[in-house]
């Protein structure tokens, strides 16, 4: 994630967006039993990020279930949903979350047989080819199949986003309170976070 940028002056408006974004990740993750545990929530900039939510597993599993991956997708989209819910707008800070979530979702559909619509089949991304000076991939399937894959990925992502949004709507007061706490403290560690989540708002 890179070193903390303590010397970087963060505008109050940006700090507010980061606080809601990270609070969204943390609250959604806390409310989904198959997600990893929230250990640190921070709005101190690191590298290219305005903050981060560190989640660590209780056990080191070698495999992941479809339901666990779906819940992690919802958690990944929790920041995006939280900012939309509270600001009624989208902001640019969600790019890495969206990219990573989409990559996982596409693998679920094309490589892991985790799509009811596409079925139990491997639909790899094709072979690497050089296009100009960059690497690309040559598709192994028809345009119709490619369109069906795109539609299924979009459908799963939308479902996970909606799940995150519903959790946040049911915890709106806690979302505002956690964002305020983050603005005041900048970093919250697991013990304090769990105590906050288990306390009345």
CSV table of C-alpha atoms in Angstrom, one decimal:
chain,number,residue,atom,x,y,z
A,1,UNK,CA,0.0,0.0,0.0
A,2,UNK,CA,3.0,2.3,0.3
A,3,UNK,CA,4.2,4.5,3.3
A,4,UNK,CA,1.8,6.8,5.1
A,5,UNK,CA,1.6,10.3,3.6
A,6,UNK,CA,1.4,12.2,6.8
A,7,UNK,CA,2.9,15.3,5.2
A,8,UNK,CA,0.3,15.3,2.4
A,9,UNK,CA,-2.4,17.9,3.2
A,10,UNK,CA,-5.8,16.4,2.7
A,11,UNK,CA,-8.8,18.7,2.0
A,12,UNK,CA,-11.6,18.3,4.5
A,13,UNK,CA,-14.0,17.4,1.6
A,14,UNK,CA,-11.6,14.6,0.5
A,15,UNK,CA,-11.3,13.3,4.1
A,16,UNK,CA,-15.1,13.2,4.3
A,17,UNK,CA,-15.4,11.1,1.2
A,18,UNK,CA,-12.5,8.8,2.3
A,19,UNK,CA,-14.2,8.3,5.7
A,20,UNK,CA,-17.5,7.3,4.2
A,21,UNK,CA,-15.8,5.1,1.7
A,22,UNK,CA,-13.8,3.1,4.2
A,23,UNK,CA,-16.7,3.0,6.7
A,24,UNK,CA,-18.8,1.5,4.0
A,25,UNK,CA,-16.3,-1.3,3.4
A,26,UNK,CA,-16.0,-2.0,7.1
A,27,UNK,CA,-19.7,-2.0,7.9
A,28,UNK,CA,-20.6,-4.2,5.0
A,29,UNK,CA,-17.8,-6.6,5.8
A,30,UNK,CA,-18.7,-6.8,9.5
A,31,UNK,CA,-22.3,-7.7,8.6
A,32,UNK,CA,-21.5,-10.5,6.1
A,33,UNK,CA,-20.4,-13.7,8.0
A,34,UNK,CA,-18.2,-15.1,5.3
A,35,UNK,CA,-16.1,-12.0,4.9
A,36,UNK,CA,-12.7,-11.7,6.6
A,37,UNK,CA,-12.4,-9.9,9.9
A,38,UNK,CA,-11.9,-6.1,9.9
A,39,UNK,CA,-8.6,-5.3,11.6
A,40,UNK,CA,-7.8,-1.7,10.6
A,41,UNK,CA,-9.7,1.1,9.1
A,42,UNK,CA,-7.7,4.1,8.1
A,43,UNK,CA,-8.1,7.4,6.1
A,44,UNK,CA,-4.4,8.2,6.2
A,45,UNK,CA,-3.3,8.4,2.6
A,46,UNK,CA,-0.9,5.6,1.5
A,47,UNK,CA,0.6,5.4,-2.0
A,48,UNK,CA,-2.2,6.2,-4.5
A,49,UNK,CA,-4.9,5.5,-1.9
A,50,UNK,CA,-6.8,7.9,0.3
A,51,UNK,CA,-7.3,5.2,2.9
A,52,UNK,CA,-7.8,1.5,3.4
A,53,UNK,CA,-9.7,-1.2,5.2
A,54,UNK,CA,-7.5,-4.1,6.2
A,55,UNK,CA,-9.3,-7.4,6.5
A,56,UNK,CA,-7.6,-10.6,7.6
A,57,UNK,CA,-8.9,-14.2,7.7
A,58,UNK,CA,-9.4,-16.2,10.9
A,59,UNK,CA,-8.0,-19.2,9.2
A,60,UNK,CA,-5.8,-19.7,6.1
A,61,UNK,CA,-8.1,-21.5,3.6
A,62,UNK,CA,-6.7,-23.0,0.4
A,63,UNK,CA,-10.1,-22.7,-1.3
A,64,UNK,CA,-13.0,-20.3,-1.4
A,65,UNK,CA,-16.7,-20.9,-1.8
A,66,UNK,CA,-19.0,-19.1,-4.2
A,67,UNK,CA,-21.0,-17.6,-1.4
A,68,UNK,CA,-17.8,-16.3,0.3
A,69,UNK,CA,-16.6,-14.7,-2.9
A,70,UNK,CA,-20.0,-13.0,-3.4
A,71,UNK,CA,-19.9,-11.6,0.1
A,72,UNK,CA,-16.4,-10.3,-0.5
A,73,UNK,CA,-17.5,-8.7,-3.7
A,74,UNK,CA,-20.3,-6.9,-1.8
A,75,UNK,CA,-17.7,-5.8,0.8
A,76,UNK,CA,-15.5,-4.5,-2.0
A,77,UNK,CA,-18.4,-2.4,-3.4
A,78,UNK,CA,-19.3,-1.2,0.1
A,79,UNK,CA,-17.2,1.9,-0.2
A,80,UNK,CA,-18.7,2.9,-3.6
A,81,UNK,CA,-22.2,2.3,-2.2
A,82,UNK,CA,-21.6,4.3,1.0
A,83,UNK,CA,-20.4,7.4,-0.9
A,84,UNK,CA,-23.4,7.2,-3.2
A,85,UNK,CA,-25.8,6.8,-0.3
A,86,UNK,CA,-24.4,9.7,1.7
A,87,UNK,CA,-23.3,12.1,-1.1
A,88,UNK,CA,-25.8,11.2,-3.9
A,89,UNK,CA,-22.9,11.0,-6.3
A,90,UNK,CA,-20.0,8.8,-7.4
A,91,UNK,CA,-16.3,9.7,-6.8
A,92,UNK,CA,-13.1,8.5,-8.4
A,93,UNK,CA,-11.7,6.8,-5.3
A,94,UNK,CA,-13.4,3.5,-6.1
A,95,UNK,CA,-11.4,2.6,-9.2
A,96,UNK,CA,-9.2,0.0,-7.7
A,97,UNK,CA,-12.1,-1.6,-5.8
A,98,UNK,CA,-14.2,-1.8,-9.0
A,99,UNK,CA,-11.2,-3.2,-11.0
A,100,UNK,CA,-10.4,-5.9,-8.5
A,101,UNK,CA,-14.1,-6.9,-7.9
A,102,UNK,CA,-14.7,-7.1,-11.7
A,103,UNK,CA,-11.7,-9.3,-12.2
A,104,UNK,CA,-12.8,-11.7,-9.4
A,105,UNK,CA,-16.3,-11.7,-10.8
A,106,UNK,CA,-15.2,-12.5,-14.3
A,107,UNK,CA,-13.0,-15.4,-13.1
A,108,UNK,CA,-16.0,-16.7,-11.2
A,109,UNK,CA,-18.0,-16.7,-14.4
A,110,UNK,CA,-15.4,-17.8,-16.9
A,111,UNK,CA,-12.9,-20.0,-15.0
A,112,UNK,CA,-14.4,-21.3,-11.8
A,113,UNK,CA,-17.8,-22.6,-12.9
A,114,UNK,CA,-19.6,-20.3,-10.4
A,115,UNK,CA,-22.3,-18.9,-12.7
A,116,UNK,CA,-25.7,-20.6,-12.9
A,117,UNK,CA,-26.4,-18.8,-16.2
A,118,UNK,CA,-23.1,-19.8,-17.9
A,119,UNK,CA,-23.0,-23.2,-16.4
A,120,UNK,CA,-20.2,-25.5,-15.2
A,121,UNK,CA,-17.7,-24.7,-18.0
A,122,UNK,CA,-14.3,-23.2,-18.4
A,123,UNK,CA,-14.4,-20.1,-20.6
A,124,UNK,CA,-10.8,-18.9,-20.4
A,125,UNK,CA,-9.7,-15.5,-21.5
A,126,UNK,CA,-7.8,-16.7,-24.5
A,127,UNK,CA,-4.2,-16.6,-25.5
A,128,UNK,CA,-1.9,-13.6,-25.2
A,129,UNK,CA,-1.2,-11.8,-28.5
A,130,UNK,CA,0.8,-8.7,-29.2
A,131,UNK,CA,-1.2,-5.8,-30.5
A,132,UNK,CA,1.1,-3.0,-31.6
A,133,UNK,CA,3.4,-2.5,-28.7
A,134,UNK,CA,1.1,-3.9,-26.0
A,135,UNK,CA,-0.1,-7.3,-25.0
A,136,UNK,CA,-3.7,-8.3,-25.5
A,137,UNK,CA,-5.8,-11.4,-25.4
A,138,UNK,CA,-7.3,-13.4,-28.3
A,139,UNK,CA,-10.9,-14.5,-27.4
A,140,UNK,CA,-11.6,-18.2,-27.5
A,141,UNK,CA,-15.4,-17.8,-27.7
A,142,UNK,CA,-18.0,-16.2,-30.0
A,143,UNK,CA,-19.3,-12.7,-29.7
A,144,UNK,CA,-22.6,-14.1,-28.5
A,145,UNK,CA,-20.8,-16.0,-25.7
A,146,UNK,CA,-18.7,-12.9,-24.9
A,147,UNK,CA,-21.8,-10.8,-24.6
A,148,UNK,CA,-23.4,-13.4,-22.3
A,149,UNK,CA,-20.3,-13.3,-20.1
A,150,UNK,CA,-20.4,-9.5,-19.9
A,151,UNK,CA,-24.1,-9.6,-19.0
A,152,UNK,CA,-23.6,-12.2,-16.3
A,153,UNK,CA,-20.6,-10.3,-14.8
A,154,UNK,CA,-22.6,-7.1,-14.8
A,155,UNK,CA,-25.6,-8.9,-13.2
A,156,UNK,CA,-23.5,-10.4,-10.4
A,157,UNK,CA,-21.8,-7.1,-9.7
A,158,UNK,CA,-25.1,-5.2,-9.6
A,159,UNK,CA,-26.5,-7.8,-7.2
A,160,UNK,CA,-23.5,-7.5,-4.9
A,161,UNK,CA,-23.6,-3.7,-5.0
A,162,UNK,CA,-27.4,-3.8,-4.2
A,163,UNK,CA,-26.6,-6.1,-1.2
A,164,UNK,CA,-24.0,-3.7,0.1
A,165,UNK,CA,-26.4,-0.8,-0.4
A,166,UNK,CA,-29.2,-2.5,1.6
A,167,UNK,CA,-26.8,-3.3,4.5
A,168,UNK,CA,-25.7,0.4,4.6
A,169,UNK,CA,-29.3,1.7,4.4
A,170,UNK,CA,-30.1,-0.5,7.4
A,171,UNK,CA,-27.1,0.9,9.2
A,172,UNK,CA,-27.2,4.5,8.1
A,173,UNK,CA,-26.8,6.0,11.6
A,174,UNK,CA,-23.8,3.8,12.3
A,175,UNK,CA,-22.3,4.7,8.9
A,176,UNK,CA,-22.5,8.4,9.8
A,177,UNK,CA,-21.1,7.7,13.2
A,178,UNK,CA,-18.2,5.6,12.0
A,179,UNK,CA,-17.3,8.2,9.3
A,180,UNK,CA,-17.2,10.9,12.0
A,181,UNK,CA,-15.0,8.7,14.2
A,182,UNK,CA,-12.6,8.1,11.4
A,183,UNK,CA,-12.4,11.9,10.6
A,184,UNK,CA,-11.6,12.5,14.3
A,185,UNK,CA,-9.1,9.6,14.8
A,186,UNK,CA,-7.9,8.8,11.2
A,187,UNK,CA,-7.1,5.1,12.2
A,188,UNK,CA,-9.3,2.6,14.0
A,189,UNK,CA,-8.0,-0.8,15.0
A,190,UNK,CA,-9.9,-4.0,15.5
A,191,UNK,CA,-10.7,-3.9,19.2
A,192,UNK,CA,-12.1,-0.4,19.0
A,193,UNK,CA,-14.0,-1.2,15.7
A,194,UNK,CA,-15.7,-4.3,17.2
A,195,UNK,CA,-16.7,-2.4,20.3
A,196,UNK,CA,-18.1,0.4,18.1
A,197,UNK,CA,-20.1,-2.0,16.0
A,198,UNK,CA,-21.5,-3.7,19.1
A,199,UNK,CA,-22.5,-0.5,20.9
A,200,UNK,CA,-25.8,1.4,20.4
A,201,UNK,CA,-25.7,4.3,18.1
